[in-house]
Amino acid sequence: MHRKDAIAWVVSVCSVSLRLSQAKTLSILVAAAMRVQRVSLAHIGRAMEGCAKHQIKRCWRFCANDRVESADAMRGIVAKLLKKRSKKKKLLIAVDWVDIKGFQTLLASVVLKGRSTPIAWASTTNHVYDGHRSRNAFEESLLLVLREMIPRTIKVVILADRGFGRTALATFCQQQGFGYVIRIQPSVTVRLHGFHGKLLDYPVYKGIAGTGFASSQGAQTRPLSQ
């Protein structure tokens, strides 16, 4: 994509949720980031037009601006993504923790044609969740951000691995209108359809539809998909 085309596209999409001046600066940063081999403030600044020293400072000031939230910038992109999407078609969003150098980042990505596209994220260092009483609350806060970004008319299914397999999160998803598929440990105790015991002992047979559960040990479980 040509630099001017990239700038025009970002401005048209992000000016819906950001101030026009912020959207313009973001578009210039995006166009510069497309040209660098290594993503860093210094490399992006040098790829921008003008004095390198000035542009690096400009890049840093924008990234350090507390008034600019990544979720705000992504709202326009999510709206464009959902514009031509059928309301009956479920939107799959994968949620997982990833390590990025010294940061632990909780990432929510839309699954499209076998690939995932990040739409919301939150980072912390040393597993210290500032402003949140626990890691669980930190995870739920990101789901609240997703809830504000995606209209309730769109059916959303949260995909997560066994690190998220707890009943409280399943209940929270139900309260927010999210469907969910969450893996859990086979040693977890479940109660479903008259069965009460460990998941690994749940009777299965050829042709049975896959069913998941979210549970705390010994607690009554809830189906993991809606």
PDB file of C-alpha atoms in Angstrom:
ATOM      1  CA  MET A   1       0.000   0.000   0.000  1.00  0.00           C
ATOM      2  CA  HIS A   2       1.292   3.470  -0.887  1.00  0.00           C
ATOM      3  CA  ARG A   3       2.082   5.829   1.996  1.00  0.00           C
ATOM      4  CA  LYS A   4      -0.635   8.337   1.040  1.00  0.00           C
ATOM      5  CA  ASP A   5      -3.219   5.580   0.675  1.00  0.00           C
ATOM      6  CA  ALA A   6      -2.351   4.228   4.136  1.00  0.00           C
ATOM      7  CA  ILE A   7      -2.647   7.692   5.680  1.00  0.00           C
ATOM      8  CA  ALA A   8      -6.010   8.333   4.003  1.00  0.00           C
ATOM      9  CA  TRP A   9      -7.394   4.959   5.117  1.00  0.00           C
ATOM     10  CA  VAL A  10      -6.377   5.353   8.767  1.00  0.00           C
ATOM     11  CA  VAL A  11      -7.776   8.896   8.935  1.00  0.00           C
ATOM     12  CA  SER A  12     -11.098   7.825   7.390  1.00  0.00           C
ATOM     13  CA  VAL A  13     -11.485   4.945   9.846  1.00  0.00           C
ATOM     14  CA  CYS A  14     -10.080   6.353  13.104  1.00  0.00           C
ATOM     15  CA  SER A  15     -11.411   9.921  12.877  1.00  0.00           C
ATOM     16  CA  VAL A  16     -14.786   8.481  13.920  1.00  0.00           C
ATOM     17  CA  SER A  17     -13.535   7.748  17.447  1.00  0.00           C
ATOM     18  CA  LEU A  18     -10.422   9.976  17.733  1.00  0.00           C
ATOM     19  CA  ARG A  19      -9.894  13.700  17.396  1.00  0.00           C
ATOM     20  CA  LEU A  20      -8.955  14.606  13.821  1.00  0.00           C
ATOM     21  CA  SER A  21      -5.467  15.761  14.881  1.00  0.00           C
ATOM     22  CA  GLN A  22      -4.915  12.474  16.727  1.00  0.00           C
ATOM     23  CA  ALA A  23      -6.155  10.442  13.769  1.00  0.00           C
ATOM     24  CA  LYS A  24      -3.794  12.305  11.415  1.00  0.00           C
ATOM     25  CA  THR A  25      -0.783  11.722  13.664  1.00  0.00           C
ATOM     26  CA  LEU A  26      -1.691   8.051  14.040  1.00  0.00           C
ATOM     27  CA  SER A  27      -2.003   7.666  10.276  1.00  0.00           C
ATOM     28  CA  ILE A  28       1.498   9.087   9.753  1.00  0.00           C
ATOM     29  CA  LEU A  29       2.902   6.709  12.376  1.00  0.00           C
ATOM     30  CA  VAL A  30       1.167   3.736  10.735  1.00  0.00           C
ATOM     31  CA  ALA A  31       2.476   4.661   7.296  1.00  0.00           C
ATOM     32  CA  ALA A  32       5.999   4.924   8.723  1.00  0.00           C
ATOM     33  CA  ALA A  33       5.681   1.632  10.633  1.00  0.00           C
ATOM     34  CA  MET A  34       4.860  -0.139   7.376  1.00  0.00           C
ATOM     35  CA  ARG A  35       8.291   0.780   6.041  1.00  0.00           C
ATOM     36  CA  VAL A  36      10.507  -0.321   8.928  1.00  0.00           C
ATOM     37  CA  GLN A  37      12.062  -3.737   9.460  1.00  0.00           C
ATOM     38  CA  ARG A  38      12.119  -3.399  13.252  1.00  0.00           C
ATOM     39  CA  VAL A  39       9.238  -1.726  15.107  1.00  0.00           C
ATOM     40  CA  SER A  40      10.505   0.795  17.662  1.00  0.00           C
ATOM     41  CA  LEU A  41       9.899   4.485  18.328  1.00  0.00           C
ATOM     42  CA  ALA A  42      13.318   5.378  16.921  1.00  0.00           C
ATOM     43  CA  HIS A  43      12.882   3.377  13.714  1.00  0.00           C
ATOM     44  CA  ILE A  44       9.343   4.661  13.136  1.00  0.00           C
ATOM     45  CA  GLY A  45      10.473   8.258  13.750  1.00  0.00           C
ATOM     46  CA  ARG A  46      13.319   7.954  11.246  1.00  0.00           C
ATOM     47  CA  ALA A  47      10.898   6.554   8.637  1.00  0.00           C
ATOM     48  CA  MET A  48       8.665   9.639   8.953  1.00  0.00           C
ATOM     49  CA  GLU A  49       9.175  12.635   6.680  1.00  0.00           C
ATOM     50  CA  GLY A  50      11.130  15.526   8.175  1.00  0.00           C
ATOM     51  CA  CYS A  51      13.905  15.911  10.741  1.00  0.00           C
ATOM     52  CA  ALA A  52      14.512  12.502  12.358  1.00  0.00           C
ATOM     53  CA  LYS A  53      15.096  13.960  15.829  1.00  0.00           C
ATOM     54  CA  HIS A  54      11.854  15.924  15.730  1.00  0.00           C
ATOM     55  CA  GLN A  55       9.842  13.000  14.346  1.00  0.00           C
ATOM     56  CA  ILE A  56      11.158  10.587  16.988  1.00  0.00           C
ATOM     57  CA  LYS A  57      10.028  13.028  19.698  1.00  0.00           C
ATOM     58  CA  ARG A  58       6.668  13.363  17.947  1.00  0.00           C
ATOM     59  CA  CYS A  59       6.273   9.591  17.894  1.00  0.00           C
ATOM     60  CA  TRP A  60       7.149   9.333  21.595  1.00  0.00           C
ATOM     61  CA  ARG A  61       4.757  12.124  22.613  1.00  0.00           C
ATOM     62  CA  PHE A  62       1.865  10.454  20.816  1.00  0.00           C
ATOM     63  CA  CYS A  63       2.547   7.029  22.349  1.00  0.00           C
ATOM     64  CA  ALA A  64       2.923   8.583  25.828  1.00  0.00           C
ATOM     65  CA  ASN A  65      -0.303  10.604  25.541  1.00  0.00           C
ATOM     66  CA  ASP A  66      -2.692   9.300  28.233  1.00  0.00           C
ATOM     67  CA  ARG A  67      -5.623  10.838  26.365  1.00  0.00           C
ATOM     68  CA  VAL A  68      -5.171   8.418  23.467  1.00  0.00           C
ATOM     69  CA  GLU A  69      -6.449   4.912  24.185  1.00  0.00           C
ATOM     70  CA  SER A  70      -5.766   2.047  21.804  1.00  0.00           C
ATOM     71  CA  ALA A  71      -9.374   0.904  22.213  1.00  0.00           C
ATOM     72  CA  ASP A  72     -10.618   4.277  20.950  1.00  0.00           C
ATOM     73  CA  ALA A  73      -8.457   4.004  17.848  1.00  0.00           C
ATOM     74  CA  MET A  74      -9.725   0.467  17.185  1.00  0.00           C
ATOM     75  CA  ARG A  75     -13.431   1.317  17.455  1.00  0.00           C
ATOM     76  CA  GLY A  76     -13.534   2.640  13.901  1.00  0.00           C
ATOM     77  CA  ILE A  77     -11.718  -0.440  12.604  1.00  0.00           C
ATOM     78  CA  VAL A  78     -14.143  -2.752  14.407  1.00  0.00           C
ATOM     79  CA  ALA A  79     -17.099  -0.783  13.037  1.00  0.00           C
ATOM     80  CA  LYS A  80     -15.715  -1.121   9.490  1.00  0.00           C
ATOM     81  CA  LEU A  81     -15.093  -4.819  10.067  1.00  0.00           C
ATOM     82  CA  LEU A  82     -18.688  -5.386  11.159  1.00  0.00           C
ATOM     83  CA  LYS A  83     -20.326  -3.060   8.637  1.00  0.00           C
ATOM     84  CA  LYS A  84     -20.987  -5.703   5.980  1.00  0.00           C
ATOM     85  CA  ARG A  85     -21.093  -8.657   8.353  1.00  0.00           C
ATOM     86  CA  SER A  86     -24.335 -10.552   8.799  1.00  0.00           C
ATOM     87  CA  LYS A  87     -25.812 -10.119  12.276  1.00  0.00           C
ATOM     88  CA  LYS A  88     -26.641 -13.828  12.288  1.00  0.00           C
ATOM     89  CA  LYS A  89     -23.010 -14.835  11.784  1.00  0.00           C
ATOM     90  CA  LYS A  90     -21.081 -15.378  15.015  1.00  0.00           C
ATOM     91  CA  LEU A  91     -17.952 -13.329  15.650  1.00  0.00           C
ATOM     92  CA  LEU A  92     -15.152 -15.440  17.139  1.00  0.00           C
ATOM     93  CA  ILE A  93     -12.737 -13.603  19.442  1.00  0.00           C
ATOM     94  CA  ALA A  94      -9.683 -15.390  20.829  1.00  0.00           C
ATOM     95  CA  VAL A  95      -8.420 -14.160  24.207  1.00  0.00           C
ATOM     96  CA  ASP A  96      -4.982 -15.107  25.497  1.00  0.00           C
ATOM     97  CA  TRP A  97      -1.938 -13.880  27.422  1.00  0.00           C
ATOM     98  CA  VAL A  98       1.265 -13.231  25.459  1.00  0.00           C
ATOM     99  CA  ASP A  99       4.708 -12.082  26.602  1.00  0.00           C
ATOM    100  CA  ILE A 100       6.145  -9.097  24.724  1.00  0.00           C
ATOM    101  CA  LYS A 101       9.630  -8.470  26.070  1.00  0.00           C
ATOM    102  CA  GLY A 102       9.075  -7.254  29.640  1.00  0.00           C
ATOM    103  CA  PHE A 103       5.309  -6.929  29.321  1.00  0.00           C
ATOM    104  CA  GLN A 104       2.528  -9.441  29.931  1.00  0.00           C
ATOM    105  CA  THR A 105      -0.210  -8.553  27.455  1.00  0.00           C
ATOM    106  CA  LEU A 106      -3.801  -9.739  27.451  1.00  0.00           C
ATOM    107  CA  LEU A 107      -4.812  -9.834  23.793  1.00  0.00           C
ATOM    108  CA  ALA A 108      -8.248 -10.132  22.191  1.00  0.00           C
ATOM    109  CA  SER A 109      -8.190 -10.984  18.483  1.00  0.00           C
ATOM    110  CA  VAL A 110     -10.935 -11.497  15.918  1.00  0.00           C
ATOM    111  CA  VAL A 111     -10.618 -14.838  14.095  1.00  0.00           C
ATOM    112  CA  LEU A 112     -11.048 -14.316  10.360  1.00  0.00           C
ATOM    113  CA  LYS A 113     -10.354 -16.956   7.718  1.00  0.00           C
ATOM    114  CA  GLY A 114      -7.981 -18.881   9.952  1.00  0.00           C
ATOM    115  CA  ARG A 115      -6.057 -15.805  11.081  1.00  0.00           C
ATOM    116  CA  SER A 116      -6.421 -13.571  14.114  1.00  0.00           C
ATOM    117  CA  THR A 117      -6.559  -9.761  14.022  1.00  0.00           C
ATOM    118  CA  PRO A 118      -5.923  -7.933  17.346  1.00  0.00           C
ATOM    119  CA  ILE A 119      -8.671  -5.461  18.254  1.00  0.00           C
ATOM    120  CA  ALA A 120      -8.119  -4.886  21.984  1.00  0.00           C
ATOM    121  CA  TRP A 121      -5.279  -5.426  24.431  1.00  0.00           C
ATOM    122  CA  ALA A 122      -4.000  -4.442  27.862  1.00  0.00           C
ATOM    123  CA  SER A 123      -0.456  -4.784  29.220  1.00  0.00           C
ATOM    124  CA  THR A 124       1.107  -5.086  32.650  1.00  0.00           C
ATOM    125  CA  THR A 125       4.586  -5.673  34.049  1.00  0.00           C
ATOM    126  CA  ASN A 126       5.704  -8.160  36.692  1.00  0.00           C
ATOM    127  CA  HIS A 127       2.104  -9.406  36.935  1.00  0.00           C
ATOM    128  CA  VAL A 128       1.091  -6.222  38.803  1.00  0.00           C
ATOM    129  CA  TYR A 129      -2.459  -5.288  37.755  1.00  0.00           C
ATOM    130  CA  ASP A 130      -2.639  -1.559  38.527  1.00  0.00           C
ATOM    131  CA  GLY A 131      -6.173  -0.404  39.216  1.00  0.00           C
ATOM    132  CA  HIS A 132      -7.451  -3.996  39.446  1.00  0.00           C
ATOM    133  CA  ARG A 133      -7.775  -6.156  42.528  1.00  0.00           C
ATOM    134  CA  SER A 134      -6.662  -9.317  40.720  1.00  0.00           C
ATOM    135  CA  ARG A 135      -5.758 -10.916  37.400  1.00  0.00           C
ATOM    136  CA  ASN A 136      -9.364 -12.088  37.058  1.00  0.00           C
ATOM    137  CA  ALA A 137     -10.612  -8.495  37.349  1.00  0.00           C
ATOM    138  CA  PHE A 138      -8.002  -7.425  34.780  1.00  0.00           C
ATOM    139  CA  GLU A 139      -9.330 -10.008  32.319  1.00  0.00           C
ATOM    140  CA  GLU A 140     -12.943  -9.012  32.929  1.00  0.00           C
ATOM    141  CA  SER A 141     -12.114  -5.339  32.335  1.00  0.00           C
ATOM    142  CA  LEU A 142     -10.857  -6.171  28.830  1.00  0.00           C
ATOM    143  CA  LEU A 143     -14.093  -8.037  28.115  1.00  0.00           C
ATOM    144  CA  LEU A 144     -15.984  -4.900  29.173  1.00  0.00           C
ATOM    145  CA  VAL A 145     -13.953  -2.919  26.627  1.00  0.00           C
ATOM    146  CA  LEU A 146     -14.956  -5.465  23.975  1.00  0.00           C
ATOM    147  CA  ARG A 147     -18.573  -5.139  25.044  1.00  0.00           C
ATOM    148  CA  GLU A 148     -18.459  -1.384  24.425  1.00  0.00           C
ATOM    149  CA  MET A 149     -16.779  -1.841  21.036  1.00  0.00           C
ATOM    150  CA  ILE A 150     -19.129  -4.481  19.619  1.00  0.00           C
ATOM    151  CA  PRO A 151     -22.911  -3.962  19.312  1.00  0.00           C
ATOM    152  CA  ARG A 152     -25.046  -6.469  21.208  1.00  0.00           C
ATOM    153  CA  THR A 153     -26.788  -7.312  17.942  1.00  0.00           C
ATOM    154  CA  ILE A 154     -23.595  -9.155  16.916  1.00  0.00           C
ATOM    155  CA  LYS A 155     -23.283 -12.642  18.378  1.00  0.00           C
ATOM    156  CA  VAL A 156     -19.823 -12.910  19.954  1.00  0.00           C
ATOM    157  CA  VAL A 157     -18.131 -16.142  21.052  1.00  0.00           C
ATOM    158  CA  ILE A 158     -15.074 -15.861  23.308  1.00  0.00           C
ATOM    159  CA  LEU A 159     -12.394 -18.525  22.704  1.00  0.00           C
ATOM    160  CA  ALA A 160      -9.903 -19.160  25.520  1.00  0.00           C
ATOM    161  CA  ASP A 161      -7.542 -21.854  26.753  1.00  0.00           C
ATOM    162  CA  ARG A 162      -7.596 -23.703  30.090  1.00  0.00           C
ATOM    163  CA  GLY A 163      -5.948 -20.783  31.902  1.00  0.00           C
ATOM    164  CA  PHE A 164      -9.342 -19.041  31.745  1.00  0.00           C
ATOM    165  CA  GLY A 165     -11.377 -22.076  32.795  1.00  0.00           C
ATOM    166  CA  ARG A 166     -13.231 -20.819  35.845  1.00  0.00           C
ATOM    167  CA  THR A 167     -16.938 -20.624  36.588  1.00  0.00           C
ATOM    168  CA  ALA A 168     -16.800 -16.934  37.543  1.00  0.00           C
ATOM    169  CA  LEU A 169     -15.594 -15.985  34.050  1.00  0.00           C
ATOM    170  CA  ALA A 170     -18.312 -18.096  32.395  1.00  0.00           C
ATOM    171  CA  THR A 171     -20.924 -16.346  34.544  1.00  0.00           C
ATOM    172  CA  PHE A 172     -19.455 -12.950  33.637  1.00  0.00           C
ATOM    173  CA  CYS A 173     -19.620 -13.780  29.917  1.00  0.00           C
ATOM    174  CA  GLN A 174     -23.269 -14.770  30.256  1.00  0.00           C
ATOM    175  CA  GLN A 175     -24.036 -11.496  32.045  1.00  0.00           C
ATOM    176  CA  GLN A 176     -22.406  -9.515  29.224  1.00  0.00           C
ATOM    177  CA  GLY A 177     -24.146 -11.477  26.477  1.00  0.00           C
ATOM    178  CA  PHE A 178     -21.044 -13.304  25.250  1.00  0.00           C
ATOM    179  CA  GLY A 179     -21.024 -16.891  24.096  1.00  0.00           C
ATOM    180  CA  TYR A 180     -17.885 -18.767  25.096  1.00  0.00           C
ATOM    181  CA  VAL A 181     -15.783 -21.854  24.448  1.00  0.00           C
ATOM    182  CA  ILE A 182     -13.173 -22.357  27.163  1.00  0.00           C
ATOM    183  CA  ARG A 183     -10.898 -25.366  27.641  1.00  0.00           C
ATOM    184  CA  ILE A 184     -10.548 -26.774  31.167  1.00  0.00           C
ATOM    185  CA  GLN A 185      -8.495 -29.396  32.937  1.00  0.00           C
ATOM    186  CA  PRO A 186      -9.878 -32.976  32.686  1.00  0.00           C
ATOM    187  CA  SER A 187      -9.488 -33.333  36.469  1.00  0.00           C
ATOM    188  CA  VAL A 188     -12.131 -30.650  37.159  1.00  0.00           C
ATOM    189  CA  THR A 189     -15.337 -31.839  38.847  1.00  0.00           C
ATOM    190  CA  VAL A 190     -18.462 -31.218  36.746  1.00  0.00           C
ATOM    191  CA  ARG A 191     -22.197 -31.704  37.107  1.00  0.00           C
ATOM    192  CA  LEU A 192     -24.243 -32.062  33.931  1.00  0.00           C
ATOM    193  CA  HIS A 193     -27.177 -34.156  32.671  1.00  0.00           C
ATOM    194  CA  GLY A 194     -27.308 -36.258  35.820  1.00  0.00           C
ATOM    195  CA  PHE A 195     -23.537 -36.837  35.843  1.00  0.00           C
ATOM    196  CA  HIS A 196     -21.416 -35.656  38.781  1.00  0.00           C
ATOM    197  CA  GLY A 197     -17.695 -36.374  38.784  1.00  0.00           C
ATOM    198  CA  LYS A 198     -14.430 -35.591  37.053  1.00  0.00           C
ATOM    199  CA  LEU A 199     -14.581 -34.463  33.446  1.00  0.00           C
ATOM    200  CA  LEU A 200     -12.233 -37.244  32.357  1.00  0.00           C
ATOM    201  CA  ASP A 201     -14.832 -39.757  33.605  1.00  0.00           C
ATOM    202  CA  TYR A 202     -17.715 -38.160  31.656  1.00  0.00           C
ATOM    203  CA  PRO A 203     -19.258 -40.866  29.425  1.00  0.00           C
ATOM    204  CA  VAL A 204     -18.581 -40.248  25.729  1.00  0.00           C
ATOM    205  CA  TYR A 205     -19.426 -42.300  22.678  1.00  0.00           C
ATOM    206  CA  LYS A 206     -18.814 -42.219  18.947  1.00  0.00           C
ATOM    207  CA  GLY A 207     -20.600 -39.315  17.263  1.00  0.00           C
ATOM    208  CA  ILE A 208     -21.204 -37.309  20.449  1.00  0.00           C
ATOM    209  CA  ALA A 209     -21.033 -33.530  19.939  1.00  0.00           C
ATOM    210  CA  GLY A 210     -18.097 -31.862  21.707  1.00  0.00           C
ATOM    211  CA  THR A 211     -19.171 -30.074  24.853  1.00  0.00           C
ATOM    212  CA  GLY A 212     -17.023 -27.888  27.125  1.00  0.00           C
ATOM    213  CA  PHE A 213     -17.369 -26.788  30.714  1.00  0.00           C
ATOM    214  CA  ALA A 214     -16.049 -24.067  32.986  1.00  0.00           C
ATOM    215  CA  SER A 215     -15.806 -24.868  36.643  1.00  0.00           C
ATOM    216  CA  SER A 216     -13.981 -24.453  39.866  1.00  0.00           C
ATOM    217  CA  GLN A 217     -13.141 -27.700  41.662  1.00  0.00           C
ATOM    218  CA  GLY A 218     -16.297 -29.085  43.194  1.00  0.00           C
ATOM    219  CA  ALA A 219     -18.542 -26.296  41.843  1.00  0.00           C
ATOM    220  CA  GLN A 220     -21.548 -26.785  39.604  1.00  0.00           C
ATOM    221  CA  THR A 221     -20.547 -26.169  35.998  1.00  0.00           C
ATOM    222  CA  ARG A 222     -22.142 -24.276  33.150  1.00  0.00           C
ATOM    223  CA  PRO A 223     -22.009 -25.143  29.434  1.00  0.00           C
ATOM    224  CA  LEU A 224     -19.158 -23.330  27.686  1.00  0.00           C
ATOM    225  CA  SER A 225     -21.070 -22.443  24.543  1.00  0.00           C
ATOM    226  CA  GLN A 226     -24.328 -20.618  24.083  1.00  0.00           C
TER     227      GLN A 226
END
